[in-house]
Amino acid sequence: MLTLERARATCAPLLKTLAPAERELFDLRLKRSFSDLAEPYWALYGHRADATERFDGLLARLAAAWVDRPDPLRHRDLEVDLEPDWFLREDMVGYVFYLDRFNGNLRGLLERLDYLEELGVTYVHLMPCLKPRPGDSDGGYSVMDYRQINPALGTMADLETVAAALRQRGMSLCVDLVLNHTAKEHNWAQQARASVAPYTDYYWMFTDRREPDAYEATLVEIFPAHAPGNFTWYEDAGRWVWTTFNEHQWDLNWTNPQVMIEIIDVMLFLANRGVGVVRLDAVAFMWKRLGTRCQNEPEVHQILHALRAASRIAAPALIHKEEAIVSPQDLIPYLGSGIHTGKEGNLAYHNSLMVQFWSALATRSTKLMTHVLASHFPKNFVNATWATYLRCHDDIGWAITDEDAGALGISGPAHRNFLAEFYTGSFPGSFARGDLFQSNPLTGDKRNSGSLASLAGLESALEASDDRAVATAIQRILMGHALIASFGGVPLIYMGDELGLLNDLSYLEDDHHKHDSRWMHRPKFDWANAERRSAPGTIEAQLFGGIRHILARRKAMPGFHADAPTELLQTETDGIFAFRRTGPIQPVVALFNFTENWLAVPRSWATAVGVRDFVDHLSQGHVDTPNDVIALPPYARVWLT
Ligand code: GLC
Ligand code: GLC
């Protein structure tokens, strides 16, 4: 059995080179988080003969990681212990980008920290930067070595330099950790392919089609267009391998405790280089169960609970962001529910808010958005919050259920189809320019690619040289940013959106990218374009200035601390989206007009939901209430207290 006493005894000799105070700290944290590590571990692996022995091995890795932890990071651990809500605060603002596309590499990033600071960024997510397989690597999500930086981007020493430079500016560093799969070129995979023990147990390998066929009966396809099926045959190995995503991404076998131990070791290695947030990629897929979709199985949450405990013991400054792009019911547990409350992810993508934003923009109706966000989401979480965003490097999947659509008398399939058509621009009257991603003729499922600005109408407006439409597109983009800055959680700005970067079709000329339309919204950052942010009147100046202003106003509003619950409000006026942040300090009522028309809400409505002060804290102007209504111009956003 696993007991705290035994764990202490296992760790003690490994810590003996440390000063007594450092040993004591480890011991206190082990005591605090022991059951959070041991209980899920035992639930997952307790039936195995080697469970206890493996657990000792895990503890040894935790102790070794603590011994290796550099002093400035131990200092950061203490800071985080003292201010555990640091990532929940209203001053948190994230920025997400590819190093090569932003400014070349890690060293290049150092030259651009002033730019990020100017925008108001306090959290920097480097898209995958660990050593990928050669050739197509799914944008770096096919990793062949977790302990090396992609040589095209720099070295591990450069990463440490960047982490330290960010820390000095009060910014934290987020890095991807892909834990559902490795590249088939990873050393573990190569050994497994050559049938070398113990690595054959690191992956899902089958000698014949019996099990793959049985699983396929209920699995869905993630990349049906370019990577159909969930298994790949390797003639040399004489085996089928589980490959949920691309052929070169081999799913790890998390029923093997050694996989957990290896990944925890990698995670702590990265934490000790100065990484403050790990973005745990594609976590929904980690556990397989016959007869299911093999997504969001309860064991996934046990694994994530254990991973979080490991960080809390050996690198407590590290927080976890879990990437699960799933339906609302399945999404909420990633921020900790039931026995995992307060113990699992600290951050998760609010993909439902993102999808509803685009759905409401297209329909000019906020009924479905309000219904979904009001009926499925708790008002707040323990030690966890959303990452709110409008766009990211991935496609938009129209995760709107038939039940939710049905509740409003809409057909789910028809609405999803409409959205896919609208955001390619092919639907009559659409302002959007985008493309389809992975349309699946079997299921009718279609997703979309496209940059924020192009999807929001800037590209079509520029094409038509229509100044009014340009102005409208700018308002849509700013309204969206005001939404993610106030809804609750850490707003993430996706690279270039602050300047209105448009779709980039050059990916079609790249052999490694042309099959994947997501590259159209991963453009190279254009620094000449960025310079125009200081030229008044330019699109860049309006967007950059507007977004910077929104973020600065967010930081001035204590009512936007993530612990302040978000409560959806119903208005009589369709097209308006409204919510209240009901924290103890300065409750805020936020209103958004999702249409190109003037809309109004009665002053009495505002008073009834608690508005006392008819000042918009976003524009810092007085709100007029002629005829006893709050009049909202097209795409308006106001924050009232
Ligand atoms: C995540 C990434 C996506 C990638 C997938 C497989 O969902 O965001 O870009 O394709 O994982 O690693
Ligand atoms: C699906 C998956 C997500 C992945 C994305 C890539 O949404 O759930 O993990 O990143 O597809 O397109």
XYZ file of C-alpha atoms and ligand atoms in Angstrom:
665
model
C 0.000 0.000 0.000
C 1.006 3.591 -0.505
C 1.394 5.535 2.704
C 2.782 8.959 3.431
C 5.303 7.434 5.864
C 6.626 5.135 3.206
C 6.765 8.012 0.693
C 8.750 10.139 3.135
C 11.148 7.307 3.766
C 11.599 6.788 0.016
C 12.346 10.449 -0.600
C 14.493 11.265 2.447
C 17.815 9.792 1.250
C 17.403 11.499 -2.129
C 17.065 14.913 -0.526
C 20.073 14.708 1.738
C 22.250 17.075 -0.291
C 19.735 19.869 0.347
C 19.712 22.387 3.168
C 17.303 21.435 5.985
C 14.830 24.191 5.069
C 14.588 22.909 1.476
C 14.058 19.360 2.706
C 11.356 20.543 5.013
C 9.580 22.424 2.235
C 9.494 19.311 0.080
C 8.238 17.303 3.008
C 5.451 19.790 3.742
C 4.329 19.798 0.144
C 4.496 16.022 -0.056
C 2.299 15.867 3.007
C -0.130 18.397 1.552
C -0.527 16.677 -1.821
C 0.268 13.031 -1.081
C -3.291 11.781 -1.205
C -3.907 13.734 -4.432
C -1.093 11.798 -6.002
C -1.589 8.412 -4.378
C -5.358 8.058 -4.660
C -5.720 8.558 -8.406
C -2.542 6.578 -8.977
C -3.944 3.675 -6.973
C -7.308 3.895 -8.700
C -5.551 3.618 -12.061
C -2.787 1.154 -11.323
C -3.477 -0.451 -7.932
C -4.477 -3.749 -9.537
C -0.990 -4.261 -10.962
C 1.639 -6.366 -9.219
C 4.246 -3.646 -9.764
C 2.072 -0.734 -8.566
C 3.951 -0.040 -5.335
C 7.368 -0.425 -6.835
C 6.503 1.919 -9.695
C 5.106 4.443 -7.261
C 8.438 4.454 -5.425
C 10.029 5.185 -8.785
C 7.665 8.103 -9.291
C 8.489 9.546 -5.863
C 12.182 9.273 -6.641
C 11.644 11.374 -9.773
C 9.756 14.004 -7.762
C 12.534 14.224 -5.188
C 15.189 14.427 -7.892
C 13.278 17.208 -9.660
C 13.095 19.181 -6.429
C 16.827 18.739 -5.851
C 17.436 20.092 -9.380
C 15.071 23.034 -9.055
C 17.018 26.267 -9.587
C 16.913 28.827 -6.776
C 15.010 31.554 -8.659
C 12.269 29.024 -9.343
C 12.111 27.945 -5.712
C 11.640 31.596 -4.956
C 8.819 31.686 -7.501
C 7.291 28.636 -5.776
C 7.137 30.609 -2.556
C 5.585 33.582 -4.321
C 2.902 31.329 -5.753
C 2.301 29.689 -2.374
C 1.721 33.167 -0.989
C -0.427 34.354 -3.911
C -2.168 31.248 -5.197
C -4.681 33.354 -7.152
C -2.025 35.012 -9.322
C -3.451 33.567 -12.556
C -7.030 34.433 -11.609
C -6.412 38.135 -11.385
C -7.816 40.798 -13.634
C -4.327 41.757 -14.771
C -3.782 38.431 -16.561
C -3.699 38.672 -20.363
C -2.293 35.990 -22.635
C -0.717 36.106 -26.068
C -0.320 33.008 -28.246
C 2.077 32.657 -31.163
C 4.517 30.569 -33.177
C 8.088 31.618 -32.507
C 9.206 31.253 -36.113
C 6.244 33.193 -37.438
C 6.431 35.905 -34.774
C 10.063 36.888 -34.822
C 12.149 33.976 -36.053
C 13.171 32.154 -32.899
C 13.614 32.356 -29.123
C 16.334 35.011 -29.345
C 14.110 36.990 -31.704
C 11.354 36.915 -29.128
C 13.602 38.695 -26.631
C 13.669 41.677 -29.017
C 9.888 41.853 -29.048
C 9.031 41.745 -25.368
C 8.447 45.502 -25.379
C 5.780 45.007 -28.017
C 3.997 42.440 -25.856
C 4.275 44.664 -22.832
C 2.859 47.570 -24.805
C -0.204 45.477 -25.607
C -0.607 44.547 -21.941
C 0.429 40.900 -22.094
C 1.355 39.068 -18.886
C 1.322 35.496 -20.136
C 3.080 34.224 -23.217
C 2.167 30.935 -24.887
C 4.809 29.713 -27.306
C 3.200 27.328 -29.731
C 4.975 23.941 -29.796
C 8.689 24.519 -29.456
C 10.062 21.120 -28.427
C 11.937 19.104 -30.998
C 9.430 17.899 -33.594
C 9.800 15.113 -36.115
C 11.272 16.219 -39.447
C 8.856 17.237 -42.196
C 5.181 17.678 -41.381
C 4.857 17.705 -37.605
C 1.248 18.875 -37.178
C 2.541 22.338 -36.317
C 4.976 20.860 -33.788
C 2.450 18.595 -32.047
C 4.409 15.552 -33.170
C 7.326 15.647 -30.733
C 10.387 13.436 -31.036
C 12.296 14.794 -28.049
C 10.695 16.529 -25.076
C 14.032 17.564 -23.619
C 15.268 19.532 -26.593
C 14.082 22.697 -28.241
C 13.331 22.591 -31.949
C 16.817 23.435 -33.320
C 15.244 25.892 -35.767
C 14.033 27.910 -32.771
C 17.028 27.783 -30.443
C 18.288 25.760 -27.526
C 17.107 24.813 -24.054
C 19.486 27.484 -22.721
C 17.646 30.055 -24.883
C 14.349 28.896 -23.425
C 15.741 29.426 -19.926
C 16.904 32.903 -20.920
C 13.454 33.734 -22.267
C 11.771 32.372 -19.137
C 13.991 34.501 -16.907
C 13.458 37.622 -19.046
C 9.704 37.106 -18.877
C 9.774 36.567 -15.133
C 11.592 39.844 -14.707
C 8.750 41.588 -16.496
C 6.122 39.803 -14.455
C 5.103 37.604 -17.399
C 4.690 33.866 -17.245
C 5.722 31.347 -19.844
C 3.384 28.699 -21.213
C 4.688 25.768 -23.259
C 2.898 22.821 -24.852
C 3.295 19.347 -23.466
C 1.786 16.770 -25.784
C 0.803 13.812 -23.669
C -1.649 11.883 -25.782
C 0.966 10.912 -28.341
C 4.588 11.206 -29.398
C 6.060 11.337 -32.887
C 6.772 7.913 -34.303
C 10.397 9.091 -34.407
C 10.527 9.490 -30.614
C 13.050 7.135 -29.099
C 10.316 5.256 -27.191
C 8.380 4.718 -30.402
C 11.394 3.582 -32.341
C 12.202 1.004 -29.674
C 8.586 -0.119 -29.593
C 8.616 -0.465 -33.356
C 11.669 -2.723 -33.047
C 9.790 -4.754 -30.376
C 12.185 -3.734 -27.588
C 10.768 -4.139 -24.060
C 9.530 -2.246 -22.089
C 8.698 0.216 -24.887
C 6.180 -2.011 -26.622
C 3.972 -1.256 -23.605
C 4.279 2.502 -24.132
C 1.937 2.495 -27.118
C -1.175 0.721 -28.376
C -0.002 -2.011 -30.735
C -1.993 -4.890 -32.218
C -0.922 -7.811 -34.373
C -4.263 -8.117 -36.142
C -7.412 -6.119 -36.824
C -9.604 -7.692 -34.167
C -9.196 -5.044 -31.496
C -8.768 -2.091 -33.869
C -12.023 -3.067 -35.571
C -13.792 -3.387 -32.246
C -12.610 0.070 -31.172
C -13.315 1.642 -34.568
C -16.973 0.704 -34.200
C -17.448 3.647 -31.814
C -14.481 5.938 -32.477
C -14.778 9.209 -34.373
C -12.210 10.553 -36.803
C -10.305 13.710 -35.988
C -8.697 14.272 -39.367
C -10.989 12.283 -41.680
C -9.827 14.107 -44.783
C -6.081 13.589 -44.539
C -5.686 10.945 -41.820
C -8.693 8.627 -41.962
C -9.023 5.832 -39.420
C -7.531 5.612 -35.952
C -4.955 2.866 -36.554
C -1.971 2.528 -38.880
C -0.302 -0.653 -40.130
C 3.519 -0.890 -39.993
C 4.798 -3.724 -42.106
C 8.269 -3.857 -40.530
C 6.827 -4.093 -37.026
C 4.014 -6.382 -38.110
C 1.670 -4.287 -36.011
C -1.253 -1.898 -36.096
C -0.550 1.197 -33.996
C -3.176 3.500 -32.487
C -2.837 6.861 -34.259
C -5.823 9.053 -33.361
C -4.491 12.148 -35.113
C -1.931 11.795 -37.906
C -0.137 8.595 -38.864
C 3.079 9.952 -37.336
C 1.441 10.671 -33.945
C 1.426 7.460 -31.891
C -0.987 7.380 -28.973
C 0.681 6.705 -25.629
C -0.612 3.869 -23.488
C -1.615 5.481 -20.200
C -2.699 2.173 -18.703
C 1.032 1.692 -18.205
C 2.178 3.562 -15.062
C 5.622 3.940 -16.594
C 4.124 6.288 -19.194
C 2.771 8.475 -16.410
C 6.147 8.486 -14.683
C 8.022 9.426 -17.854
C 5.620 12.246 -18.672
C 5.722 13.620 -15.116
C 9.490 13.565 -15.357
C 9.373 15.557 -18.602
C 6.858 17.988 -17.112
C 9.082 18.685 -14.106
C 12.110 18.977 -16.359
C 10.307 21.757 -18.259
C 9.131 23.376 -15.026
C 12.755 23.482 -13.895
C 13.709 25.342 -17.078
C 11.315 28.125 -16.034
C 8.039 27.103 -17.648
C 5.159 28.452 -15.539
C 2.183 26.962 -17.379
C 2.051 23.659 -19.212
C -0.585 23.369 -21.911
C -1.500 19.708 -21.786
C -2.457 18.870 -25.339
C -5.370 16.698 -26.464
C -6.005 15.337 -22.962
C -9.497 14.091 -23.772
C -8.077 11.186 -25.756
C -5.715 9.739 -23.164
C -7.824 6.824 -21.965
C -9.325 4.169 -24.229
C -12.406 2.148 -23.397
C -13.969 -0.341 -25.770
C -17.472 0.600 -26.834
C -16.959 4.349 -26.295
C -15.648 7.288 -28.273
C -12.509 7.015 -26.143
C -12.789 10.635 -25.126
C -13.286 12.176 -21.669
C -13.231 8.815 -19.878
C -13.194 9.172 -16.056
C -9.623 7.854 -15.935
C -8.480 10.938 -17.865
C -9.455 13.002 -14.841
C -7.636 10.652 -12.472
C -4.491 11.040 -14.559
C -4.776 14.816 -14.652
C -5.441 14.931 -10.915
C -2.249 12.954 -10.288
C -0.228 15.147 -12.662
C -1.388 18.258 -10.875
C -0.408 16.769 -7.503
C 3.051 15.937 -8.850
C 3.546 19.599 -9.782
C 2.234 20.752 -6.425
C 4.867 18.618 -4.719
C 7.965 19.234 -6.812
C 7.359 22.458 -8.778
C 4.436 24.234 -7.139
C 4.771 27.373 -9.262
C 3.670 25.359 -12.275
C 0.006 25.497 -13.263
C -1.810 23.297 -15.755
C -3.839 24.302 -18.754
C -5.837 21.433 -20.226
C -6.718 21.443 -23.892
C -10.024 19.640 -24.336
C -12.141 20.904 -27.201
C -15.288 19.016 -26.284
C -18.945 19.644 -25.560
C -19.941 21.670 -22.470
C -20.919 18.678 -20.324
C -17.585 17.040 -21.011
C -15.580 20.230 -20.735
C -16.444 21.334 -17.220
C -14.740 18.412 -15.438
C -11.377 19.544 -16.833
C -11.524 22.455 -14.413
C -12.161 20.017 -11.579
C -15.508 18.637 -10.482
C -16.635 16.049 -7.917
C -13.619 14.501 -6.194
C -11.349 16.479 -8.519
C -12.686 19.893 -7.475
C -9.802 22.331 -7.112
C -7.318 19.577 -7.966
C -7.253 19.290 -11.722
C -6.721 21.853 -14.498
C -6.144 25.477 -13.549
C -7.082 26.631 -17.031
C -9.123 25.188 -19.890
C -10.249 26.662 -23.190
C -13.794 27.983 -23.156
C -14.501 26.668 -26.626
C -18.226 27.010 -26.075
C -17.939 30.779 -25.573
C -15.813 30.936 -28.721
C -18.280 28.922 -30.805
C -21.247 30.909 -29.508
C -19.511 34.189 -30.288
C -19.197 33.193 -33.957
C -22.661 31.680 -34.054
C -24.252 34.850 -32.669
C -22.248 37.092 -35.005
C -23.541 35.155 -37.985
C -27.185 34.969 -36.899
C -27.371 38.353 -35.131
C -29.269 36.459 -32.458
C -27.966 35.922 -28.930
C -30.664 33.492 -27.798
C -28.729 30.287 -28.378
C -25.575 31.807 -26.889
C -27.401 32.886 -23.758
C -29.194 29.546 -23.466
C -26.029 27.462 -23.781
C -23.875 29.582 -21.508
C -26.619 29.929 -18.905
C -27.674 26.309 -18.801
C -24.437 24.328 -18.929
C -21.820 26.278 -17.077
C -21.226 26.690 -13.377
C -20.670 30.274 -12.298
C -17.146 29.690 -11.084
C -14.565 27.080 -10.088
C -12.112 26.365 -7.288
C -8.543 27.420 -8.090
C -9.335 27.282 -11.781
C -10.742 29.396 -14.555
C -11.298 29.619 -18.288
C -8.947 30.667 -20.989
C -11.279 32.847 -23.054
C -10.477 33.320 -26.727
C -11.915 34.148 -30.119
C -9.384 32.411 -32.351
C -6.451 30.081 -31.977
C -4.222 28.041 -34.279
C -6.909 25.372 -34.724
C -10.083 25.217 -36.738
C -13.493 26.096 -35.314
C -15.553 22.960 -34.736
C -19.263 23.761 -34.461
C -19.788 22.093 -31.089
C -23.465 22.922 -30.702
C -25.593 19.968 -29.706
C -28.897 19.020 -31.287
C -30.507 19.304 -27.845
C -29.355 22.893 -27.351
C -30.373 23.914 -30.843
C -33.670 22.055 -30.366
C -34.390 23.944 -27.153
C -34.667 27.063 -29.313
C -36.582 25.360 -32.078
C -33.569 25.222 -34.399
C -32.283 22.126 -36.170
C -28.783 21.248 -34.942
C -27.475 19.847 -38.229
C -28.957 22.722 -40.253
C -27.505 25.349 -37.932
C -24.041 23.748 -37.910
C -24.161 23.508 -41.667
C -25.212 27.134 -41.928
C -22.266 28.223 -39.764
C -19.800 26.225 -41.834
C -21.138 27.812 -45.027
C -21.342 31.273 -43.504
C -17.703 31.226 -42.439
C -16.421 30.090 -45.793
C -18.191 33.140 -47.172
C -20.353 31.073 -49.507
C -23.622 31.736 -47.682
C -25.400 34.649 -49.424
C -24.740 37.914 -47.620
C -21.940 36.522 -45.480
C -19.262 39.026 -44.443
C -16.775 36.217 -43.720
C -13.849 34.834 -45.704
C -12.605 31.430 -44.621
C -12.361 27.841 -45.679
C -13.612 24.434 -44.670
C -11.506 22.111 -42.571
C -12.011 18.337 -42.621
C -15.485 18.092 -44.048
C -16.656 14.588 -43.404
C -19.196 13.408 -45.966
C -20.134 10.451 -43.756
C -21.199 12.475 -40.740
C -21.884 15.829 -42.422
C -19.417 17.355 -39.957
C -17.621 20.436 -41.283
C -15.238 22.729 -39.466
C -13.779 26.085 -40.499
C -10.426 27.736 -40.832
C -9.777 31.450 -41.144
C -8.199 34.333 -39.283
C -10.232 36.403 -36.852
C -10.148 39.484 -39.062
C -11.122 37.595 -42.211
C -13.925 35.713 -40.476
C -15.147 38.975 -38.925
C -15.498 40.711 -42.277
C -12.312 42.734 -42.710
C -11.076 40.856 -45.748
C -14.317 41.108 -47.718
C -14.648 44.791 -46.771
C -11.143 45.559 -48.022
C -11.768 43.584 -51.214
C -14.841 45.714 -51.860
C -13.019 48.925 -50.787
C -16.018 49.544 -48.576
C -15.006 51.893 -45.751
C -18.205 51.408 -43.834
C -17.806 47.654 -43.900
C -14.195 48.045 -42.762
C -15.358 50.139 -39.827
C -18.001 47.541 -38.998
C -15.479 44.697 -39.096
C -13.233 46.633 -36.714
C -16.146 47.060 -34.320
C -16.882 43.328 -34.445
C -13.289 42.528 -33.574
C -13.200 45.012 -30.708
C -16.548 43.816 -29.374
C -15.192 40.273 -29.315
C -12.124 41.324 -27.395
C -14.225 43.220 -24.868
C -16.216 40.000 -24.441
C -13.222 37.756 -23.730
C -11.680 40.426 -21.491
C -14.700 40.525 -19.196
C -16.468 37.162 -19.353
C -14.304 35.564 -16.663
C -10.921 33.924 -17.054
C -7.688 34.710 -18.812
C -8.244 36.303 -22.233
C -5.900 34.957 -24.889
C -4.987 37.099 -27.854
C -3.985 35.064 -30.887
C -0.969 36.451 -32.743
C -1.772 39.111 -35.301
C -5.417 39.482 -34.300
C -4.478 42.741 -32.589
C -3.484 44.062 -36.046
C -6.176 42.425 -38.136
C -3.987 39.890 -39.960
C -5.911 38.335 -42.839
C -5.976 34.807 -44.223
C -2.688 33.743 -45.715
C -2.978 31.324 -48.616
C 0.757 30.784 -49.057
C 0.433 27.478 -47.164
C -0.922 25.994 -50.387
C 2.582 26.195 -51.823
C 4.143 24.310 -48.925
C 4.192 20.531 -49.371
C 4.078 19.940 -45.625
C 1.125 22.249 -45.082
C -1.059 22.265 -48.165
C -3.319 19.450 -46.908
C -4.183 21.383 -43.748
C -6.195 24.623 -44.122
C -5.443 25.578 -40.489
C -2.238 27.069 -41.899
C -4.268 29.846 -43.516
C -4.672 31.424 -40.086
C -1.087 30.902 -39.006
C 0.447 33.764 -41.003
C 3.881 35.183 -40.640
C 3.783 38.203 -38.387
C 4.302 41.350 -40.396
C 6.368 43.861 -38.438
C 5.957 46.581 -41.065
C 2.247 46.196 -40.568
C 2.778 46.371 -36.791
C 4.597 49.707 -37.193
C 1.390 51.207 -38.533
C -0.187 50.810 -35.089
C 1.257 54.235 -34.268
C -0.108 55.899 -37.403
C -3.487 57.345 -36.382
C -6.459 56.278 -38.449
C -4.930 53.076 -39.823
C -6.718 49.790 -39.281
C -3.730 48.645 -37.240
C -3.910 51.708 -34.990
C -7.634 51.273 -34.427
C -7.346 47.586 -33.619
C -4.141 47.630 -31.609
C -5.120 50.779 -29.768
C -8.625 49.508 -29.161
C -7.500 46.131 -27.842
C -4.793 47.657 -25.702
C -7.379 49.989 -24.225
C -9.773 47.096 -23.487
C -7.015 45.166 -21.735
C -5.931 48.204 -19.727
C -9.512 48.808 -18.618
C -9.855 45.146 -17.652
C -6.846 45.492 -15.381
C -8.428 48.478 -13.690
C -11.546 46.490 -12.756
C -11.217 44.384 -9.580
C -14.692 43.032 -10.422
C -13.043 40.993 -13.197
C -11.028 38.772 -10.866
C -11.804 35.249 -12.122
C -13.287 34.249 -8.784
C -16.135 36.724 -9.374
C -18.984 34.485 -10.615
C -20.336 35.031 -14.128
C -24.101 35.063 -14.233
C -25.930 35.217 -17.564
C -28.697 37.811 -17.847
C -31.749 37.671 -20.065
C -32.818 40.796 -21.873
C -35.969 41.281 -23.869
C -33.911 42.397 -26.840
C -32.550 39.694 -29.111
C -29.083 40.569 -30.377
C -27.893 41.735 -26.984
C -25.733 39.480 -24.864
C -25.531 40.342 -21.182
C -23.972 38.995 -18.015
C -23.145 40.115 -14.513
C -19.936 39.497 -12.631
C -21.038 39.277 -9.036
C -17.844 39.361 -7.015
C -17.649 40.978 -3.601
C -15.892 44.016 -5.021
C -17.521 46.161 -7.711
C -20.116 43.926 -9.436
C -20.148 44.596 -13.192
C -22.929 44.295 -15.749
C -21.614 43.851 -19.281
C -23.692 44.369 -22.428
C -22.797 43.535 -26.026
C -24.658 44.305 -29.212
C -24.098 41.486 -31.724
C -25.794 43.275 -34.603
C -25.199 46.145 -37.034
C -28.328 47.890 -35.749
C -28.950 50.194 -32.848
C -30.559 48.226 -30.011
C -31.867 49.270 -26.643
C -32.489 47.898 -23.160
C -34.758 49.684 -20.681
C -33.071 51.666 -17.961
C -35.388 49.908 -15.509
C -33.932 46.544 -16.601
C -30.437 47.793 -15.826
C -31.498 49.082 -12.444
C -33.199 45.775 -11.677
C -29.996 43.837 -12.382
C -28.074 46.116 -10.048
C -26.684 48.944 -12.169
C -26.331 52.053 -9.992
C -23.938 54.077 -11.997
C -24.616 54.922 -15.633
C -20.981 55.214 -16.533
C -19.384 52.850 -19.027
C -16.138 51.717 -17.432
C -14.845 50.589 -20.794
C -15.112 53.867 -22.718
C -15.015 55.826 -19.452
C -17.929 57.870 -20.697
C -21.394 58.586 -19.422
C -24.140 56.304 -20.766
C -27.069 58.293 -22.102
C -30.496 56.987 -21.285
C -32.819 59.032 -23.483
C -36.436 57.872 -23.180
C -35.336 55.691 -20.283
C -33.436 53.218 -22.437
C -29.757 52.416 -22.774
C -29.147 52.847 -26.485
C -26.466 50.548 -27.861
C -24.857 51.358 -31.220
C -23.892 48.528 -33.614
C -21.445 46.118 -31.953
C -21.408 48.187 -28.772
C -19.877 46.881 -25.571
C -20.371 48.533 -22.200
C -19.283 47.667 -18.688
C -21.538 49.145 -16.034
C -21.223 48.992 -12.256
C -4.294 19.764 -30.253
C -3.682 20.885 -31.057
C -3.829 20.608 -32.501
C -3.212 19.287 -32.825
C -3.760 18.173 -31.929
C -2.924 16.952 -32.006
O -5.648 19.723 -30.363
O -4.260 22.109 -30.684
O -3.267 21.629 -33.271
O -3.475 18.959 -34.152
O -3.752 18.546 -30.585
O -1.727 17.109 -31.261
C -10.557 18.285 -32.393
C -9.873 17.790 -31.193
C -8.790 18.732 -30.788
C -7.915 19.005 -31.978
C -8.675 19.520 -33.114
C -7.755 19.723 -34.269
O -11.270 19.427 -32.078
O -10.760 17.629 -30.126
O -8.054 18.182 -29.763
O -7.004 19.981 -31.707
O -9.661 18.602 -33.429
O -8.472 20.138 -35.366
